[in-house]
Coordinates of C-alpha atoms and ligand atoms in Angstrom, one line a residue:
Chain A
M1 CA -33.6 0.9 35.4
S2 CA -32.9 2.9 38.6
E3 CA -30.0 0.5 39.2
I4 CA -28.4 1.7 36.0
W5 CA -28.9 5.4 36.9
A6 CA -27.4 4.7 40.3
G7 CA -24.5 3.0 38.5
I8 CA -23.9 6.0 36.3
A9 CA -24.0 8.4 39.2
A10 CA -21.6 6.2 41.1
A11 CA -19.3 6.0 38.1
F12 CA -19.0 9.8 37.8
R13 CA -18.3 9.9 41.5
L14 CA -15.4 7.4 41.0
I15 CA -14.1 9.4 38.1
F16 CA -14.1 12.8 39.8
S17 CA -12.8 11.5 43.1
F18 CA -9.9 9.9 41.2
D19 CA -10.6 6.5 42.6
A20 CA -7.4 4.7 43.1
D21 CA -8.3 1.5 41.2
L22 CA -9.7 3.5 38.3
V23 CA -6.7 5.7 38.0
E24 CA -4.3 2.7 38.2
I25 CA -6.2 0.8 35.5
T26 CA -6.4 3.8 33.2
L27 CA -2.7 4.6 33.6
R28 CA -1.8 1.0 32.9
S29 CA -4.0 1.0 29.8
L30 CA -2.3 4.1 28.5
Q31 CA 1.1 2.7 29.3
V32 CA 0.5 -0.5 27.4
S33 CA -1.2 1.0 24.4
L34 CA 1.2 4.0 24.1
T35 CA 4.2 1.8 24.3
A36 CA 2.7 -0.5 21.7
L37 CA 1.9 2.6 19.6
V38 CA 5.5 3.9 19.8
I39 CA 7.0 0.5 18.8
A40 CA 4.4 -0.2 16.1
S41 CA 4.9 3.4 14.6
A42 CA 8.6 3.0 14.6
L43 CA 8.3 -0.1 12.5
A44 CA 5.2 0.7 10.4
L45 CA 5.7 4.3 9.4
P46 CA 9.1 3.8 7.7
F47 CA 7.9 0.5 6.3
G48 CA 4.7 2.0 4.9
T49 CA 6.7 4.9 3.3
W50 CA 9.2 2.5 1.9
I51 CA 6.7 0.3 0.1
A52 CA 5.0 3.4 -1.2
I53 CA 8.0 4.8 -3.1
R54 CA 10.1 1.7 -3.8
R55 CA 9.4 -0.6 -6.7
F56 CA 10.5 -4.1 -5.8
R57 CA 9.7 -7.6 -6.9
Y58 CA 7.1 -8.7 -4.3
R59 CA 5.6 -5.3 -3.7
R60 CA 2.1 -6.3 -4.6
A61 CA 2.3 -9.5 -2.5
T62 CA 3.6 -7.4 0.4
I63 CA 0.7 -5.0 0.2
A64 CA -1.8 -7.8 -0.1
T65 CA -0.2 -9.5 3.0
L66 CA -0.4 -6.3 4.9
N67 CA -4.0 -5.8 4.1
A68 CA -4.7 -9.4 5.2
L69 CA -2.8 -8.9 8.4
M70 CA -4.9 -5.9 9.1
G71 CA -8.0 -8.1 9.2
L72 CA -6.5 -10.6 11.6
P73 CA -9.0 -11.2 14.5
P74 CA -7.3 -9.9 17.7
V75 CA -8.3 -13.1 19.6
V76 CA -6.3 -15.2 17.2
V77 CA -3.3 -12.9 17.6
G78 CA -3.7 -13.4 21.3
L79 CA -3.8 -17.1 20.9
I80 CA -0.7 -17.2 18.8
V81 CA 1.3 -14.9 21.1
Y82 CA 0.1 -17.0 24.0
L83 CA 1.4 -20.2 22.4
M84 CA 4.7 -18.4 21.6
L85 CA 5.2 -17.2 25.2
S86 CA 3.7 -20.1 27.1
R87 CA 6.2 -22.2 29.1
S88 CA 6.3 -24.9 26.4
G89 CA 6.5 -22.3 23.6
P90 CA 9.7 -21.1 21.8
F91 CA 9.9 -18.0 24.0
G92 CA 8.7 -19.6 27.2
V93 CA 12.0 -19.1 29.0
L94 CA 11.6 -15.4 28.9
G95 CA 8.7 -15.7 31.3
L96 CA 6.7 -13.0 29.6
L97 CA 3.3 -14.5 29.7
F98 CA 0.8 -12.6 31.8
T99 CA 3.0 -9.4 31.9
P100 CA 2.3 -6.0 30.4
T101 CA 5.2 -6.8 27.9
A102 CA 3.1 -9.7 26.5
M103 CA 0.2 -7.4 26.1
I104 CA 2.4 -4.8 24.3
I105 CA 3.7 -7.5 21.9
A106 CA 0.1 -8.6 21.1
Q107 CA -1.0 -5.0 20.5
V108 CA 2.1 -4.2 18.3
I109 CA 1.1 -7.2 16.1
I110 CA -2.5 -6.0 15.9
I111 CA -1.9 -2.4 15.1
A112 CA 1.4 -2.3 13.1
P113 CA -0.3 -3.6 9.9
L114 CA -3.0 -1.0 10.2
I115 CA -0.5 1.8 10.6
A116 CA 1.6 0.6 7.8
S117 CA -1.4 0.3 5.5
I118 CA -2.7 3.8 6.1
T119 CA 0.8 5.2 5.8
H120 CA 1.3 3.3 2.5
Q121 CA -1.9 4.8 1.0
A122 CA -1.2 8.3 2.0
M123 CA 2.5 8.2 1.0
R124 CA 1.7 6.6 -2.3
D125 CA -0.6 9.5 -3.2
L126 CA 1.9 12.1 -2.1
W127 CA 4.7 10.4 -4.0
A128 CA 2.6 10.3 -7.2
E129 CA 2.0 14.0 -6.8
Y130 CA 5.6 14.9 -6.0
H131 CA 7.4 12.3 -8.2
D132 CA 8.2 14.4 -11.3
L133 CA 9.2 17.5 -9.3
L134 CA 11.6 15.6 -7.0
I135 CA 13.2 13.7 -9.8
S136 CA 13.6 16.9 -11.8
L137 CA 15.2 18.7 -8.9
N138 CA 17.8 15.9 -8.8
T139 CA 17.0 15.0 -5.1
T140 CA 18.9 12.3 -3.3
K141 CA 17.0 9.3 -2.0
R142 CA 17.4 10.7 1.5
Q143 CA 16.0 14.2 0.5
R144 CA 13.0 12.5 -1.1
I145 CA 12.1 10.5 1.9
L146 CA 12.5 13.5 4.2
T147 CA 10.4 15.7 2.0
L148 CA 7.6 13.1 1.8
I149 CA 7.7 12.4 5.6
W150 CA 7.6 16.1 6.4
D151 CA 4.8 17.0 3.9
G152 CA 2.9 13.8 4.8
R153 CA 3.3 14.3 8.6
R154 CA -0.4 14.8 9.1
A155 CA -1.2 11.6 7.4
L156 CA 1.4 9.8 9.4
L157 CA -0.1 11.2 12.6
T158 CA -3.5 10.1 11.5
A159 CA -2.2 6.6 10.9
S160 CA -0.7 6.5 14.4
L161 CA -3.9 7.7 16.0
A162 CA -5.9 5.1 14.2
G163 CA -3.5 2.5 15.6
F164 CA -3.8 3.9 19.1
G165 CA -7.6 3.9 18.8
R166 CA -7.5 0.2 17.9
A167 CA -5.1 -0.7 20.6
I168 CA -6.8 1.1 23.5
G169 CA -10.2 -0.5 22.7
E170 CA -8.9 -4.0 22.1
V171 CA -9.9 -6.7 24.6
G172 CA -9.6 -10.2 23.1
A173 CA -5.8 -10.5 22.7
I174 CA -4.7 -8.8 25.9
M175 CA -7.2 -10.8 27.9
I176 CA -5.6 -14.0 26.7
V177 CA -1.9 -13.0 27.0
G178 CA -2.3 -10.6 30.0
G179 CA -4.7 -12.7 32.0
N180 CA -6.4 -9.6 33.6
I181 CA -4.5 -9.9 36.8
D182 CA -5.4 -7.3 39.4
H183 CA -2.6 -4.7 40.0
A184 CA -0.5 -6.3 37.3
T185 CA -2.1 -6.7 33.9
R186 CA -5.6 -5.3 34.3
V187 CA -6.5 -2.6 31.8
L188 CA -9.6 -0.7 30.9
T189 CA -11.2 -3.2 28.5
T190 CA -10.4 -6.3 30.5
A191 CA -11.5 -4.7 33.7
I192 CA -14.8 -3.7 32.1
A193 CA -15.4 -7.2 30.9
L194 CA -14.6 -8.6 34.4
E195 CA -16.6 -6.1 36.4
T196 CA -19.6 -6.4 34.1
G197 CA -19.4 -10.2 34.5
K198 CA -19.4 -9.7 38.3
G199 CA -22.4 -7.3 38.2
D200 CA -20.3 -4.4 39.5
F201 CA -21.6 -1.8 37.1
E202 CA -20.1 1.2 39.0
L203 CA -16.5 0.6 38.2
A204 CA -17.4 -0.9 34.8
L205 CA -19.3 2.2 33.8
G206 CA -16.7 4.5 35.2
L207 CA -14.0 2.8 33.2
G208 CA -16.3 2.7 30.2
F209 CA -16.6 6.5 30.3
V210 CA -12.9 6.9 30.5
L211 CA -12.5 4.6 27.5
I212 CA -15.2 6.4 25.5
A213 CA -13.6 9.8 26.3
L214 CA -10.2 8.5 25.1
A215 CA -11.7 7.0 21.9
L216 CA -13.6 10.2 21.2
A217 CA -10.6 12.3 21.7
V218 CA -8.6 10.1 19.2
N219 CA -11.3 10.3 16.6
F220 CA -11.8 14.1 16.9
A221 CA -8.1 14.4 16.4
I222 CA -8.1 12.2 13.3
H223 CA -11.1 14.2 12.0
A224 CA -9.4 17.5 12.5
L225 CA -6.2 16.3 10.9
T226 CA -7.8 14.9 7.8
R227 CA -9.9 18.0 7.4
T228 CA -6.9 20.4 7.5
E229 CA -5.2 18.0 5.1
S230 CA -7.9 18.0 2.5
E231 CA -8.3 21.8 2.8
G232 CA -4.6 22.3 2.3
R233 CA -4.3 24.4 5.4
W234 CA -1.6 23.8 7.9
Chain B
M1 CA 29.8 27.7 -17.4
V2 CA 33.0 26.2 -18.5
T3 CA 31.6 24.4 -21.6
P4 CA 28.9 26.1 -23.6
M5 CA 25.7 24.2 -23.2
S6 CA 24.8 21.6 -25.7
I7 CA 22.4 18.7 -25.9
R8 CA 22.7 16.1 -28.6
L9 CA 20.2 13.3 -29.3
K10 CA 21.3 10.3 -31.4
N11 CA 18.5 8.2 -32.8
V12 CA 16.4 8.5 -29.7
T13 CA 13.1 6.6 -29.5
V14 CA 10.6 6.4 -26.7
K15 CA 8.1 3.5 -26.7
R16 CA 5.3 3.1 -24.3
R17 CA 3.1 0.0 -24.3
G18 CA 4.6 -1.1 -27.6
K19 CA 3.7 2.1 -29.4
A20 CA 6.4 4.6 -30.5
I21 CA 5.5 7.9 -29.0
L22 CA 8.7 9.7 -29.9
G23 CA 11.4 9.3 -32.6
P24 CA 13.6 8.2 -34.0
I25 CA 15.0 11.7 -33.4
S26 CA 18.5 13.0 -33.9
L27 CA 18.9 16.6 -32.7
D28 CA 21.5 19.1 -31.8
I29 CA 20.6 21.9 -29.4
G30 CA 23.3 24.5 -28.6
G31 CA 23.9 28.2 -28.6
S32 CA 22.1 30.6 -26.3
G33 CA 18.7 31.4 -27.7
V34 CA 15.1 30.4 -27.0
T35 CA 14.0 27.3 -28.7
H36 CA 10.3 26.6 -29.2
V37 CA 9.0 23.1 -29.7
I38 CA 5.6 23.3 -31.4
G39 CA 3.2 20.9 -32.9
P40 CA -0.3 19.5 -32.5
N41 CA -1.6 17.8 -29.3
G42 CA 0.0 14.4 -28.8
A43 CA 2.9 15.2 -31.2
G44 CA 5.3 14.3 -28.4
K45 CA 6.4 17.8 -27.2
T46 CA 6.2 17.0 -23.5
T47 CA 8.0 13.7 -24.1
L48 CA 10.8 15.4 -26.1
L49 CA 11.3 18.0 -23.3
K50 CA 11.5 15.3 -20.7
V51 CA 14.0 13.3 -22.8
L52 CA 16.2 16.4 -23.1
H53 CA 15.9 16.9 -19.3
G54 CA 16.9 13.3 -18.8
V55 CA 13.9 12.2 -16.9
E56 CA 12.2 10.0 -19.6
R57 CA 13.2 6.4 -20.1
L58 CA 14.6 5.9 -23.5
S59 CA 13.8 2.8 -25.6
S60 CA 16.8 3.3 -27.7
G61 CA 19.4 5.9 -28.7
E62 CA 21.7 8.2 -26.7
I63 CA 21.8 11.6 -25.1
D64 CA 24.9 13.6 -24.8
W65 CA 24.9 16.7 -22.5
S66 CA 28.6 17.3 -23.1
Q67 CA 29.1 16.7 -19.4
P68 CA 28.1 13.9 -17.0
A69 CA 24.4 13.4 -16.6
E70 CA 24.4 14.2 -12.9
V71 CA 26.1 17.5 -13.5
A72 CA 23.9 18.4 -16.4
R73 CA 20.7 17.7 -14.4
Q74 CA 21.9 19.9 -11.6
S75 CA 22.2 22.9 -13.9
Q76 CA 18.8 22.3 -15.5
A77 CA 15.3 23.3 -14.4
Y78 CA 11.9 22.1 -15.6
V79 CA 8.5 23.7 -15.3
F80 CA 5.8 21.1 -15.8
Q81 CA 2.7 21.4 -18.0
S82 CA 0.6 21.2 -14.8
P83 CA 2.5 22.9 -12.0
I84 CA 3.4 20.7 -9.1
M85 CA 3.1 22.5 -5.7
L86 CA 4.6 21.2 -2.6
R87 CA 2.1 21.2 0.3
R88 CA 3.8 24.1 1.9
T89 CA 3.7 27.9 1.8
V90 CA 4.7 29.9 -1.2
R91 CA 7.9 31.0 0.7
Q92 CA 8.8 27.4 1.4
N93 CA 8.1 26.3 -2.2
L94 CA 10.6 29.0 -3.4
A95 CA 13.1 28.1 -0.8
Y96 CA 13.0 24.3 -1.5
P97 CA 15.4 24.1 -4.5
L98 CA 18.0 26.1 -2.6
Q99 CA 17.6 24.1 0.6
L100 CA 18.4 21.0 -1.4
L101 CA 21.7 22.6 -2.3
K102 CA 22.4 23.5 1.3
T103 CA 22.4 27.2 0.6
P104 CA 22.9 29.3 3.7
K105 CA 19.6 30.4 5.4
D106 CA 20.1 34.2 5.0
E107 CA 21.0 33.8 1.4
I108 CA 17.8 31.8 0.8
A109 CA 15.7 34.4 2.5
T110 CA 17.1 37.2 0.3
Q111 CA 16.6 35.1 -2.9
V112 CA 13.1 34.1 -1.9
L113 CA 12.1 37.7 -1.3
D114 CA 13.7 38.8 -4.6
W115 CA 12.0 36.1 -6.7
A116 CA 8.6 36.5 -4.9
K117 CA 8.7 40.2 -6.1
R118 CA 9.7 39.3 -9.6
I119 CA 6.8 36.8 -10.0
G120 CA 4.4 39.2 -8.2
L121 CA 3.6 37.0 -5.3
E122 CA 5.3 38.9 -2.5
D123 CA 2.0 39.4 -0.8
A124 CA 1.2 35.7 -0.9
L125 CA 4.4 34.5 0.7
D126 CA 2.8 32.8 3.6
R127 CA -0.2 31.4 1.8
P128 CA -0.3 27.6 1.1
A129 CA 0.8 27.0 -2.4
P130 CA -1.8 24.4 -3.3
R131 CA -4.5 27.1 -2.6
L132 CA -3.1 29.5 -5.3
S133 CA -5.0 30.1 -8.5
G134 CA -3.9 28.3 -11.6
G135 CA -2.0 31.3 -13.0
E136 CA -0.3 32.0 -9.6
K137 CA 0.8 28.4 -9.4
Q138 CA 2.4 28.7 -12.8
K139 CA 4.2 31.8 -11.8
L140 CA 5.4 30.2 -8.6
A141 CA 6.6 27.1 -10.5
L142 CA 8.6 29.4 -12.8
G143 CA 10.1 31.3 -9.9
R144 CA 11.0 28.1 -8.2
A145 CA 12.7 26.9 -11.4
L146 CA 14.6 30.2 -11.9
I147 CA 15.8 30.6 -8.4
R148 CA 18.7 28.2 -8.9
R149 CA 19.7 30.3 -12.0
P150 CA 19.8 27.2 -14.2
E151 CA 21.9 27.0 -17.4
V152 CA 19.0 25.4 -19.2
L153 CA 15.3 26.0 -18.5
F154 CA 12.6 23.7 -19.9
L155 CA 9.1 25.0 -19.9
D156 CA 6.0 23.0 -20.9
E157 CA 3.4 25.5 -21.9
P158 CA 4.2 28.0 -19.2
C159 CA 1.4 30.4 -20.2
A160 CA -1.4 28.0 -20.8
N161 CA -3.8 29.4 -18.1
L162 CA -2.6 32.9 -18.0
D163 CA -4.3 36.2 -19.0
G164 CA -2.7 38.6 -21.3
R165 CA -1.0 40.6 -18.6
S166 CA 0.5 37.6 -16.7
T167 CA 1.6 36.2 -20.1
R168 CA 3.6 39.4 -20.7
D169 CA 5.0 39.3 -17.2
I170 CA 6.2 35.8 -17.7
E171 CA 7.6 36.5 -21.1
A172 CA 9.6 39.4 -19.6
L173 CA 11.0 37.1 -16.9
L174 CA 12.0 34.5 -19.6
L175 CA 13.7 37.1 -21.8
D176 CA 15.4 38.4 -18.7
A177 CA 16.7 35.0 -17.7
N178 CA 17.7 34.3 -21.3
A179 CA 19.7 37.6 -21.4
S180 CA 21.5 36.6 -18.3
G181 CA 22.6 33.3 -19.8
T182 CA 19.9 30.8 -19.3
R183 CA 19.2 28.7 -22.4
I184 CA 15.4 28.3 -22.8
I185 CA 13.6 25.3 -24.4
M186 CA 9.9 25.5 -24.3
T187 CA 6.6 24.4 -25.8
T188 CA 3.6 26.5 -26.6
H189 CA 0.4 26.4 -28.5
D190 CA 0.5 30.2 -28.8
L191 CA 2.1 31.0 -32.2
A192 CA 2.1 34.7 -31.5
Q193 CA 4.1 34.0 -28.4
C194 CA 6.4 31.8 -30.4
R195 CA 7.1 34.7 -32.8
R196 CA 7.7 37.1 -29.9
L197 CA 10.1 34.9 -28.0
A198 CA 11.7 32.2 -30.1
S199 CA 15.0 32.3 -31.8
D200 CA 14.5 28.9 -33.5
V201 CA 11.6 26.5 -33.9
I202 CA 11.4 22.7 -33.7
F203 CA 8.2 21.5 -35.4
L204 CA 7.1 18.1 -34.1
L205 CA 4.6 15.9 -35.8
N206 CA 3.8 12.3 -34.9
G207 CA 6.8 12.0 -32.6
R208 CA 9.3 13.2 -35.2
V209 CA 11.1 16.4 -35.9
H210 CA 9.3 17.5 -39.1
E211 CA 11.0 20.8 -39.6
R212 CA 13.5 22.9 -37.7
G213 CA 15.0 26.3 -38.3
P214 CA 15.3 29.9 -37.3
V215 CA 12.0 31.5 -36.3
A216 CA 11.8 34.0 -39.1
G217 CA 12.3 31.5 -41.8
F218 CA 9.8 29.1 -40.3
F219 CA 7.0 31.6 -40.1
E220 CA 7.7 33.4 -43.4
N221 CA 8.6 30.4 -45.5
P222 CA 7.9 27.0 -44.0
E223 CA 9.5 24.1 -46.0
T224 CA 6.9 21.4 -45.6
E225 CA 3.2 21.3 -46.4
E226 CA 2.3 20.2 -42.9
A227 CA 4.1 23.1 -41.3
K228 CA 2.2 25.4 -43.7
S229 CA -1.2 23.9 -42.7
F230 CA -0.2 24.0 -39.0
L231 CA 0.6 27.7 -39.2
K232 CA -2.7 28.4 -41.0
G233 CA -4.5 26.6 -38.2
D234 CA -5.6 23.6 -40.2
I235 CA -6.1 20.3 -38.4
L236 CA -3.3 17.9 -39.0
L237 CA -3.8 14.2 -39.2
Ligands
LIG1 N1 3.2 6.8 -20.3 C1 2.6 6.8 -21.5 N2 2.0 5.6 -21.9 C2 1.3 5.6 -23.1 N3 1.2 6.7 -23.9 C3 1.8 7.8 -23.6 C4 2.5 7.9 -22.3 N4 3.0 9.2 -22.2 C5 2.6 9.8 -23.4 N5 1.9 9.0 -24.2 C6 1.4 9.3 -25.5 O1 2.4 9.9 -26.3 C7 1.9 10.9 -27.1 C8 2.7 12.1 -27.0 O2 2.5 12.7 -25.7 P1 3.0 14.1 -25.2 O3 2.6 14.3 -23.9 O4 4.5 14.2 -25.5 O5 2.3 15.1 -26.3 P2 2.3 16.6 -26.4 O6 2.9 17.0 -27.7 O7 3.0 17.2 -25.2 O8 0.8 17.0 -26.3 P3 0.0 18.2 -25.7 O9 0.1 19.3 -26.7 O10 -1.4 17.7 -25.6 O11 0.6 18.5 -24.4 C9 0.4 11.1 -26.8 O12 -0.3 10.4 -27.7 C10 0.3 10.4 -25.4 O13 -1.0 9.9 -25.3
LIG2 MG1 2.3 18.3 -23.5

């Protein structure tokens, strides 16, 4: 028991002394997950909005596929990306395996369906509410989409935050495609797994607290956003 | 207004899930008055208004606005039975139809202030519209419809949730708009209001025009038994 307390104390010392390893790993985590978030949002926000307001032939199938993709186990995504990027795989020549880029690719695949799905739900409700008015006002397609995006911006931000929360806490896929290489592809979650395995609880706990703080911040932000949304305040 | 406004329906029917909910209707609406569409619940009043506005899918028949559909729609406004509020402030709701037309900003600001005063919401300009009371929402919806100075204004029970005073305010706004050239076509369940405002009446029953004529004649001397019973307040089957 005392070992754990000592570990916690040491962990705080690491955090507040801005330990070089801890800072490096935290920054890399943020870099990977934020990049994945930007790319996934750029794809998923417009796509989610589009399937919310467009009627097309395979709409139901698309939505079902999206929901199924959302449930993909990250480890399997990691495996597939690994096979694609490995030297004998179709994209092997690019030499991306065990680089942050590979990790970003895996995270984009994991969070894009989640962001698209949340976006779709929110935009569908908003479109149902606004439909008659926007048609009556003779809006162009562009004006409709801009209006929906603007008035649904809180929901879109919530969707992105949920994606970020999932990306930053994910370990299975990035472990496989990143390889947890020191000073290259080591991020918060993979480092925690490694250090725990080695019995070095100081760094593991220190990184763990950083991760918890990030996750809490994201969830508070989502909570605050959804509350202002439902109360109609902005 | 180069051509005087006119809307002509030819054998229009609207079917939903295999059931005819409107028509066949042939109808000619012109002139400059206030037309009231009345009839029991489910008669098809809302459907008829949407058909005239051009936002309801027709199962058969034709509409002729005496100008291209796009142009006609641009000069019409519609106030829905349950007001639709953008999730924005009152000010931004009023500004929205003008922004769509790329009206200059200072012109929009003047118009918004003017209309907020007319609908009695000048103190609520920065409140979120979805938080307004039911009656305030209806007034805002009316202001937002009139701010483009439409040639034709459709209103679906604009006074349904309003108290006596607000009803008078709205009626004054409508008469005002009508006097300055806006053709008004509206539904109501308030027969007293119909007598006060209407110049002519369309009596709908089971999706068809059962009777039509100037308001005085309709109330003094209805032609059909059903219209007589409706005016007496009997339940129509
Ligand atoms: N999309 C739809 N699918 C099926 N039935 C519909 C649809 N829209 C309207 N109806 C039916 O058509 C009939 C006419 O509806 P409408 O809304 O025009 O009536 P209304 O005269 O406006 O009634 P109220 O006085 O209650 O507003 C109703 O019986 C309604 O249930
Ligand atoms: Mg109705």
